[in-house]
Short mmCIF file of C-alpha atoms in Angstrom, two decimals:
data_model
loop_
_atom_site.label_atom_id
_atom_site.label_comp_id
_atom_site.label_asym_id
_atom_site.label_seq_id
_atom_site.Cartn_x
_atom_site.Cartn_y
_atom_site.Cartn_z
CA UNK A 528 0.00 0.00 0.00
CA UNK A 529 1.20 3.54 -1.00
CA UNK A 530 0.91 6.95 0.98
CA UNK A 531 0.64 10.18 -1.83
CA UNK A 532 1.32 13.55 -0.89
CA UNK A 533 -2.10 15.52 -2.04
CA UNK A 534 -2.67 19.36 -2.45
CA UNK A 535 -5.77 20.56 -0.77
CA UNK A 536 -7.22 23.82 -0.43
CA UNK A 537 -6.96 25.50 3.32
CA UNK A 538 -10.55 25.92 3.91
CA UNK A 539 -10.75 21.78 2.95
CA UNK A 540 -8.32 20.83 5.02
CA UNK A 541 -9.43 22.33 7.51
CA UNK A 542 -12.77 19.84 7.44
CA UNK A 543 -10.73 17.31 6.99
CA UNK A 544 -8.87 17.55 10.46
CA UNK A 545 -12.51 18.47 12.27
CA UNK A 546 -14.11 15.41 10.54
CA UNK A 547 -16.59 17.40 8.96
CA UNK A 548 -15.58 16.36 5.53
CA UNK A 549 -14.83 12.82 5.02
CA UNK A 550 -14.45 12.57 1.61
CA UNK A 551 -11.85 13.93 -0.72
CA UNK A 552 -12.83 14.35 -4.39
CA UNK A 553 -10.77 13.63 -7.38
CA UNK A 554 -10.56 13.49 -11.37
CA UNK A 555 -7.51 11.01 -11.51
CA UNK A 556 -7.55 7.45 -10.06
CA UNK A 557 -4.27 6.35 -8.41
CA UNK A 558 -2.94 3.64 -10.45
CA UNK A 559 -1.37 2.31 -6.86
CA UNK A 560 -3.37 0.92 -3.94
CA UNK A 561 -3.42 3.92 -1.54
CA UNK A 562 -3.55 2.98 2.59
CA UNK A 563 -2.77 7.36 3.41
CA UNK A 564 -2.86 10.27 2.25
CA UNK A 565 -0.41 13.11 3.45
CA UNK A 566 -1.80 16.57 3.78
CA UNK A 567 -0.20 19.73 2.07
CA UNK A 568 -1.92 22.66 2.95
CA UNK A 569 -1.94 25.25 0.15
CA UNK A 570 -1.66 29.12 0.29
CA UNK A 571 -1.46 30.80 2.75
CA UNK A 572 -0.35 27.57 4.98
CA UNK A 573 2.25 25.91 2.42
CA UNK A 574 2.99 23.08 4.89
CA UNK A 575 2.46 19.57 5.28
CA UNK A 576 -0.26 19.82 8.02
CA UNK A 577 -0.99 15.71 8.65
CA UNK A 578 -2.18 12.57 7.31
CA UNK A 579 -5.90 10.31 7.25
CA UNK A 580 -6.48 7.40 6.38
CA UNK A 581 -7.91 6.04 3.16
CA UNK A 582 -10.79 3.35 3.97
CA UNK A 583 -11.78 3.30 0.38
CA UNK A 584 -12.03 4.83 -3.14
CA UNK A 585 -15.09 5.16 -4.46
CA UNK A 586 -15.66 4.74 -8.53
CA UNK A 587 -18.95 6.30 -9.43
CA UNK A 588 -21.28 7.63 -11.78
CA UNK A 589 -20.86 11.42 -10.69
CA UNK A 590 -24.78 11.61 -9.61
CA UNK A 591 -24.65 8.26 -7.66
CA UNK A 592 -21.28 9.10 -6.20
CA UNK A 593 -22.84 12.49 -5.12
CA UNK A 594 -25.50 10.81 -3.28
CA UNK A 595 -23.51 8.25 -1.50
CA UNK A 596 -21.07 11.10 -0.12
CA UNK A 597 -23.26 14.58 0.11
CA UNK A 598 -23.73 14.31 3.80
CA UNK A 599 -20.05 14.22 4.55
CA UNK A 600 -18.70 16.00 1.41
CA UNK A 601 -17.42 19.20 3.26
CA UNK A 602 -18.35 20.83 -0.48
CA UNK A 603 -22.12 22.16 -2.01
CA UNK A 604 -23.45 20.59 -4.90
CA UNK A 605 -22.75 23.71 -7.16
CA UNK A 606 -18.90 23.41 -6.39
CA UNK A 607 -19.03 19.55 -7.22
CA UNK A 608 -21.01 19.96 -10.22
CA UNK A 609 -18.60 22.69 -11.79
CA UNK A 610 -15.38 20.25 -10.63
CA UNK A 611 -16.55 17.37 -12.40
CA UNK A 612 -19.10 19.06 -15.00
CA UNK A 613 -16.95 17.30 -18.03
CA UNK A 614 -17.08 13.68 -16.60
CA UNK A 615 -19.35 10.92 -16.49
CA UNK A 616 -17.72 9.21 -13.51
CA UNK A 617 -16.62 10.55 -10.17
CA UNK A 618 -13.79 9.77 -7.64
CA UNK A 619 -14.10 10.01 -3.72
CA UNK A 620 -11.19 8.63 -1.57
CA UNK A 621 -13.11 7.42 1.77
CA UNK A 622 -11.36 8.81 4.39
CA UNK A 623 -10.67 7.36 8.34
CA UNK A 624 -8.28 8.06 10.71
CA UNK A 625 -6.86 11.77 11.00
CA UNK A 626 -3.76 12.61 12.36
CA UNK A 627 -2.19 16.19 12.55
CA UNK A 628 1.50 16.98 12.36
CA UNK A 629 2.34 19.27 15.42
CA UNK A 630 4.29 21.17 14.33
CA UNK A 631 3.33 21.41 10.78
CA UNK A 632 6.33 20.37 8.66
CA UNK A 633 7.95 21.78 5.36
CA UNK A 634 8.12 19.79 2.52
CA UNK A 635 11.70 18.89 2.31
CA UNK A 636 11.31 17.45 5.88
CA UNK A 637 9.05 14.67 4.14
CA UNK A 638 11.66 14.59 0.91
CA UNK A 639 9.97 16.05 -1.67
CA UNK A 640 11.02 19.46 -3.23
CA UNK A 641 8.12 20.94 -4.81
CA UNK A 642 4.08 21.19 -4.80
CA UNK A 643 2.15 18.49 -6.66
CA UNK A 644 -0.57 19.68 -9.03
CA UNK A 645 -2.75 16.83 -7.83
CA UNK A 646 -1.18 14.33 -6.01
CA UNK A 647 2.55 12.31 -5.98
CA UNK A 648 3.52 8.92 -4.41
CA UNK A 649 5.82 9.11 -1.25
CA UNK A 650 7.00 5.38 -1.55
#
């Protein structure tokens, strides 16, 4: 099992370490079986803020998917909607287990020297 180092949005992140959002959603499918993700934290944070865990990744047609994951999405239906308005399927990685870095760290301290687009594989 893999851990990826994932770029998320401050305002998501910070639902993600409360537990109000509990799904992460995603255009690209991890060709590698993912058991974590690690947090970066962009603008204005620009650290690595923690890791959860991933319980599952969900494969879906977009309006299903939606259903399945709208209570815990941390998102409204307009923002999904726009973010996946040119696909037919969906991706949500399931997420468990939080844990946050105190303190937050910097990049190189996890070896990796710049910010992924989407998301890059730490092992």
């Amino acid at each position: 099992m893999s851990k990826i180092l994932m770029s998320i949005k401050r305002e998501y992140v910070e639902k993600i370490l409360s537990g109000e959002k509990c799904y992460e959603y995603r255009k690209t499918l991890p060709k590698k079986d993912v058991s974590k993700i690690i947090i970066y934290c962009t603008y204005p944070i620009k650290k690595v803020v923690g890791e959860v865990e991933v319980k599952n990744i969900l494969v879906e047609d977009k309006e299903i998917l939606w259903n399945m994951t709208k209570e815990k999405s941390g998102t409204s239906k307009e923002f999904y909607d726009s973010y996946f308005k040119d696909k037919d399927v969906a991706i949500a990685y399931e997420l468990g287990k939080v844990k946050i870095y105190n303190p937050y760290k910097d990049l190189s301290e996890i070896g990796v020297n710049f910010v992924p687009q989407s998301f890059i594989y730490l092992d």
